[in-house]
PDB file of C-alpha atoms in Angstrom:
ATOM      1  CA  MET A 450      24.009  -4.684 -33.911  1.00 64.00           C
ATOM      2  CA  GLU A 451      22.400  -7.726 -32.879  1.00 79.00           C
ATOM      3  CA  LYS A 452      23.568  -7.568 -29.383  1.00 82.00           C
ATOM      4  CA  ASN A 453      23.189  -3.973 -28.793  1.00 91.00           C
ATOM      5  CA  LYS A 454      19.512  -4.038 -29.413  1.00 92.00           C
ATOM      6  CA  LYS A 455      19.208  -7.110 -26.482  1.00 93.00           C
ATOM      7  CA  ASP A 456      21.446  -4.549 -24.809  1.00 94.00           C
ATOM      8  CA  LEU A 457      18.869  -2.073 -25.535  1.00 95.00           C
ATOM      9  CA  ILE A 458      15.761  -4.493 -24.858  1.00 95.00           C
ATOM     10  CA  LYS A 459      17.187  -5.464 -21.342  1.00 95.00           C
ATOM     11  CA  LYS A 460      17.856  -1.469 -19.978  1.00 96.00           C
ATOM     12  CA  ARG A 461      14.656  -0.582 -20.901  1.00 96.00           C
ATOM     13  CA  ASP A 462      13.000  -3.997 -18.901  1.00 96.00           C
ATOM     14  CA  ARG A 463      14.790  -3.409 -16.026  1.00 96.00           C
ATOM     15  CA  ALA A 464      13.505   0.125 -16.301  1.00 97.00           C
ATOM     16  CA  ARG A 465       9.949  -0.714 -16.777  1.00 97.00           C
ATOM     17  CA  CYS A 466      10.717  -3.076 -13.491  1.00 97.00           C
ATOM     18  CA  ASN A 467      12.032  -0.520 -11.598  1.00 97.00           C
ATOM     19  CA  THR A 468       9.466   1.769 -12.409  1.00 97.00           C
ATOM     20  CA  VAL A 469       6.286  -0.668 -10.891  1.00 97.00           C
ATOM     21  CA  LYS A 470       8.831  -1.252  -8.292  1.00 97.00           C
ATOM     22  CA  THR A 471       8.460   1.970  -7.206  1.00 97.00           C
ATOM     23  CA  ILE A 472       4.522   2.325  -7.999  1.00 97.00           C
ATOM     24  CA  LEU A 473       4.739  -0.741  -4.920  1.00 97.00           C
ATOM     25  CA  GLU A 474       6.558   1.008  -2.570  1.00 97.00           C
ATOM     26  CA  ALA A 475       3.896   4.343  -3.072  1.00 97.00           C
ATOM     27  CA  TYR A 476       1.349   1.576  -2.608  1.00 97.00           C
ATOM     28  CA  ARG A 477       2.437  -0.336   0.575  1.00 97.00           C
ATOM     29  CA  ILE A 478       2.766   3.332   1.862  1.00 97.00           C
ATOM     30  CA  SER A 479      -0.189   4.795   1.539  1.00 97.00           C
ATOM     31  CA  LEU A 480      -2.012   1.017   1.967  1.00 97.00           C
ATOM     32  CA  ASN A 481       0.450   1.946   5.910  1.00 97.00           C
ATOM     33  CA  LEU A 482      -1.581   5.242   5.580  1.00 97.00           C
ATOM     34  CA  ILE A 483      -4.859   4.156   5.460  1.00 97.00           C
ATOM     35  CA  ASP A 484      -4.057   1.576   8.415  1.00 97.00           C
ATOM     36  CA  GLU A 485      -2.675   4.830  10.693  1.00 98.00           C
ATOM     37  CA  TYR A 486      -5.751   7.108   9.918  1.00 98.00           C
ATOM     38  CA  LYS A 487      -7.779   4.385  10.947  1.00 97.00           C
ATOM     39  CA  LYS A 488      -6.285   3.508  13.929  1.00 98.00           C
ATOM     40  CA  GLU A 489      -6.809   7.685  14.320  1.00 97.00           C
ATOM     41  CA  ILE A 490     -10.370   7.458  13.623  1.00 97.00           C
ATOM     42  CA  LYS A 491     -10.868   4.871  16.448  1.00 97.00           C
ATOM     43  CA  GLU A 492      -9.070   7.046  18.727  1.00 96.00           C
ATOM     44  CA  LYS A 493     -11.134   9.782  18.067  1.00 94.00           C
ATOM     45  CA  GLN A 494     -14.369   7.675  18.336  1.00 94.00           C
ATOM     46  CA  ASP A 495     -12.545   5.964  21.674  1.00 93.00           C
ATOM     47  CA  LYS A 496     -12.178   9.662  23.032  1.00 90.00           C
ATOM     48  CA  ILE A 497     -15.502  11.173  22.263  1.00 89.00           C
ATOM     49  CA  SER A 498     -17.307   7.764  23.699  1.00 90.00           C
ATOM     50  CA  TYR A 499     -15.754   8.696  26.586  1.00 87.00           C
ATOM     51  CA  LEU A 500     -16.787  12.329  26.427  1.00 83.00           C
ATOM     52  CA  ARG A 501     -20.280  11.214  25.688  1.00 82.00           C
ATOM     53  CA  SER A 502     -19.934   9.090  29.383  1.00 81.00           C
ATOM     54  CA  SER A 503     -20.952  10.205  32.533  1.00 52.00           C
ATOM     55  CA  LEU A 504     -17.079   9.146  33.964  1.00 53.00           C
ATOM     56  CA  SER A 505     -16.098  12.048  31.830  1.00 48.00           C
ATOM     57  CA  SER A 506     -16.841  16.130  33.477  1.00 55.00           C
ATOM     58  CA  LEU A 507     -15.021  18.373  31.362  1.00 52.00           C
ATOM     59  CA  SER A 508     -14.886  21.239  34.319  1.00 53.00           C
ATOM     60  CA  GLU A 509     -13.439  25.001  32.862  1.00 50.00           C
ATOM     61  CA  VAL A 510      -9.683  24.262  33.407  1.00 50.00           C
ATOM     62  CA  LYS A 511      -7.323  27.734  33.814  1.00 48.00           C
ATOM     63  CA  GLY A 512      -7.556  28.884  30.201  1.00 47.00           C
ATOM     64  CA  SER A 513      -9.875  26.730  28.702  1.00 51.00           C
ATOM     65  CA  SER A 514     -13.507  27.090  27.876  1.00 49.00           C
ATOM     66  CA  MET A 515     -13.902  24.496  25.901  1.00 65.00           C
ATOM     67  CA  ALA A 516     -17.196  22.840  26.600  1.00 78.00           C
ATOM     68  CA  LYS A 517     -17.914  18.782  25.702  1.00 81.00           C
ATOM     69  CA  ASP A 518     -20.087  19.048  23.398  1.00 82.00           C
ATOM     70  CA  ASP A 519     -17.457  21.906  21.663  1.00 86.00           C
ATOM     71  CA  VAL A 520     -14.848  18.838  21.980  1.00 87.00           C
ATOM     72  CA  ILE A 521     -17.107  16.432  20.612  1.00 89.00           C
ATOM     73  CA  ILE A 522     -17.904  18.251  17.500  1.00 91.00           C
ATOM     74  CA  ARG A 523     -14.123  18.989  16.749  1.00 93.00           C
ATOM     75  CA  GLU A 524     -13.620  15.515  17.189  1.00 93.00           C
ATOM     76  CA  LEU A 525     -16.380  14.388  14.585  1.00 95.00           C
ATOM     77  CA  ASP A 526     -14.560  16.638  11.820  1.00 96.00           C
ATOM     78  CA  LYS A 527     -11.676  15.780  12.637  1.00 96.00           C
ATOM     79  CA  ILE A 528     -13.083  11.671  11.802  1.00 97.00           C
ATOM     80  CA  SER A 529     -14.666  13.355   8.526  1.00 97.00           C
ATOM     81  CA  GLU A 530     -11.775  14.506   7.276  1.00 97.00           C
ATOM     82  CA  LEU A 531      -9.631  11.231   8.261  1.00 97.00           C
ATOM     83  CA  GLU A 532     -12.405   9.296   6.348  1.00 97.00           C
ATOM     84  CA  SER A 533     -12.186  12.100   3.036  1.00 97.00           C
ATOM     85  CA  GLU A 534      -8.526  10.842   3.364  1.00 97.00           C
ATOM     86  CA  ILE A 535      -9.029   7.659   3.261  1.00 98.00           C
ATOM     87  CA  GLN A 536     -11.519   7.389   0.502  1.00 97.00           C
ATOM     88  CA  ALA A 537      -9.422   9.337  -2.065  1.00 97.00           C
ATOM     89  CA  ILE A 538      -6.216   7.042  -1.044  1.00 97.00           C
ATOM     90  CA  LYS A 539      -8.147   3.920  -1.789  1.00 97.00           C
ATOM     91  CA  ALA A 540      -9.476   6.029  -4.735  1.00 96.00           C
ATOM     92  CA  GLU A 541      -5.993   6.746  -5.803  1.00 94.00           C
ATOM     93  CA  THR A 542      -4.511   3.048  -5.620  1.00 96.00           C
ATOM     94  CA  ASP A 543      -7.864   1.371  -6.721  1.00 96.00           C
ATOM     95  CA  GLN A 544      -5.879   0.703 -10.315  1.00 96.00           C
ATOM     96  CA  VAL A 545      -3.014  -0.268  -8.524  1.00 97.00           C
ATOM     97  CA  LYS A 546      -5.033  -2.648  -6.695  1.00 96.00           C
ATOM     98  CA  LYS A 547      -7.370  -4.343 -10.000  1.00 96.00           C
ATOM     99  CA  ALA A 548      -3.553  -4.597 -11.660  1.00 96.00           C
ATOM    100  CA  ILE A 549      -2.635  -7.122  -8.421  1.00 97.00           C
ATOM    101  CA  SER A 550      -5.840  -8.999  -8.884  1.00 96.00           C
ATOM    102  CA  SER A 551      -6.013  -9.553 -11.630  1.00 95.00           C
ATOM    103  CA  ILE A 552      -3.252 -11.287 -11.761  1.00 96.00           C
ATOM    104  CA  ASP A 553      -3.724 -15.133 -12.342  1.00 95.00           C
ATOM    105  CA  ASP A 554      -0.198 -17.060 -11.334  1.00 95.00           C
ATOM    106  CA  PRO A 555      -0.513 -17.592  -7.215  1.00 95.00           C
ATOM    107  CA  ILE A 556       3.452 -18.093  -7.595  1.00 96.00           C
ATOM    108  CA  ALA A 557       3.675 -14.785  -9.466  1.00 96.00           C
ATOM    109  CA  LYS A 558       0.970 -12.778  -7.520  1.00 96.00           C
ATOM    110  CA  ALA A 559       2.507 -13.957  -3.775  1.00 96.00           C
ATOM    111  CA  ILE A 560       5.812 -12.966  -5.054  1.00 96.00           C
ATOM    112  CA  VAL A 561       4.293  -9.181  -6.222  1.00 97.00           C
ATOM    113  CA  ILE A 562       2.522  -9.006  -2.446  1.00 97.00           C
ATOM    114  CA  ARG A 563       4.563 -10.926  -0.226  1.00 96.00           C
ATOM    115  CA  ILE A 564       8.719  -9.238  -1.375  1.00 96.00           C
ATOM    116  CA  TRP A 565       7.410  -5.650  -3.291  1.00 96.00           C
ATOM    117  CA  ILE A 566       4.351  -4.899  -0.986  1.00 96.00           C
ATOM    118  CA  ASN A 567       4.539  -6.695   2.031  1.00 95.00           C
ATOM    119  CA  LYS A 568       8.994  -6.638   1.787  1.00 94.00           C
ATOM    120  CA  THR A 569       7.859 -10.216   4.434  1.00 94.00           C
ATOM    121  CA  ASP A 570       9.534 -12.267   2.494  1.00 94.00           C
ATOM    122  CA  SER A 571      13.464 -12.522   0.191  1.00 94.00           C
ATOM    123  CA  MET A 572      13.532 -14.877  -3.489  1.00 94.00           C
ATOM    124  CA  ARG A 573      14.978 -17.069  -1.554  1.00 95.00           C
ATOM    125  CA  SER A 574      12.211 -17.805   0.514  1.00 95.00           C
ATOM    126  CA  LEU A 575       9.843 -17.590  -1.651  1.00 94.00           C
ATOM    127  CA  ALA A 576      11.914 -20.390  -4.041  1.00 95.00           C
ATOM    128  CA  SER A 577      12.223 -22.629  -1.004  1.00 96.00           C
ATOM    129  CA  TYR A 578       8.645 -21.947  -0.465  1.00 95.00           C
ATOM    130  CA  PHE A 579       7.379 -23.329  -3.293  1.00 95.00           C
ATOM    131  CA  ASN A 580       9.865 -25.422  -3.961  1.00 96.00           C
ATOM    132  CA  LEU A 581      11.653 -23.358  -7.386  1.00 95.00           C
ATOM    133  CA  SER A 582      15.047 -21.726  -7.985  1.00 96.00           C
ATOM    134  CA  SER A 583      15.843 -18.438  -6.714  1.00 94.00           C
ATOM    135  CA  THR A 584      16.335 -17.763 -10.360  1.00 95.00           C
ATOM    136  CA  MET A 585      13.257 -18.910 -11.268  1.00 96.00           C
ATOM    137  CA  ILE A 586      11.621 -16.818  -9.033  1.00 96.00           C
ATOM    138  CA  TRP A 587      13.485 -13.959 -10.032  1.00 96.00           C
ATOM    139  CA  ARG A 588      12.654 -14.549 -13.468  1.00 96.00           C
ATOM    140  CA  LYS A 589       8.849 -14.490 -12.358  1.00 96.00           C
ATOM    141  CA  SER A 590       9.389 -11.626 -10.599  1.00 97.00           C
ATOM    142  CA  ASP A 591      10.552  -9.437 -13.689  1.00 97.00           C
ATOM    143  CA  ILE A 592       7.692 -11.431 -16.065  1.00 97.00           C
ATOM    144  CA  VAL A 593       4.665 -10.289 -13.516  1.00 97.00           C
ATOM    145  CA  LEU A 594       6.687  -6.329 -13.211  1.00 97.00           C
ATOM    146  CA  LEU A 595       6.668  -6.214 -16.883  1.00 97.00           C
ATOM    147  CA  ARG A 596       2.848  -7.223 -17.142  1.00 96.00           C
ATOM    148  CA  LEU A 597       2.160  -5.155 -14.332  1.00 97.00           C
ATOM    149  CA  TYR A 598       3.689  -2.333 -15.555  1.00 97.00           C
ATOM    150  CA  LYS A 599       1.750  -2.619 -19.464  1.00 95.00           C
ATOM    151  CA  LYS A 600      -1.547  -2.761 -16.935  1.00 95.00           C
ATOM    152  CA  LEU A 601      -0.704   0.451 -15.148  1.00 94.00           C
ATOM    153  CA  LEU A 602       0.956   2.623 -17.467  1.00 90.00           C
ATOM    154  CA  PHE A 603      -0.431   1.834 -20.036  1.00 82.00           C
TER     155      PHE A 603
END
């Protein structure tokens, strides 16, 4: 009966780790989305700046009767919508950000950020970087993912 109990605990912990990995993946996607929105805002600000400058004369083109001021107002509205969306995403991901920043162990934090969020490293490369075995990095990964599970879902 003891072996069955250990197997069930392993399965439960593996499922919890996978849940946290999914949450971290969604967090990464949200961060990328924020970056894209910021780029779009910058482009719209540049467009407004260009329209305001004397270099731009938005003369009426066939079928277009939109004045320069109307275009500027439309772009400002889009910027406002994008900024609101960024704030909503930040509020959504705030709990994950706090949980990650509460990790005390720098190696564990590096594992979460570099492997599970940014996906810039492998377990082997982190093992050699920190002069540890790959097994130790995997263990630390499991431990930190389970801690994050408790912080995020309880």
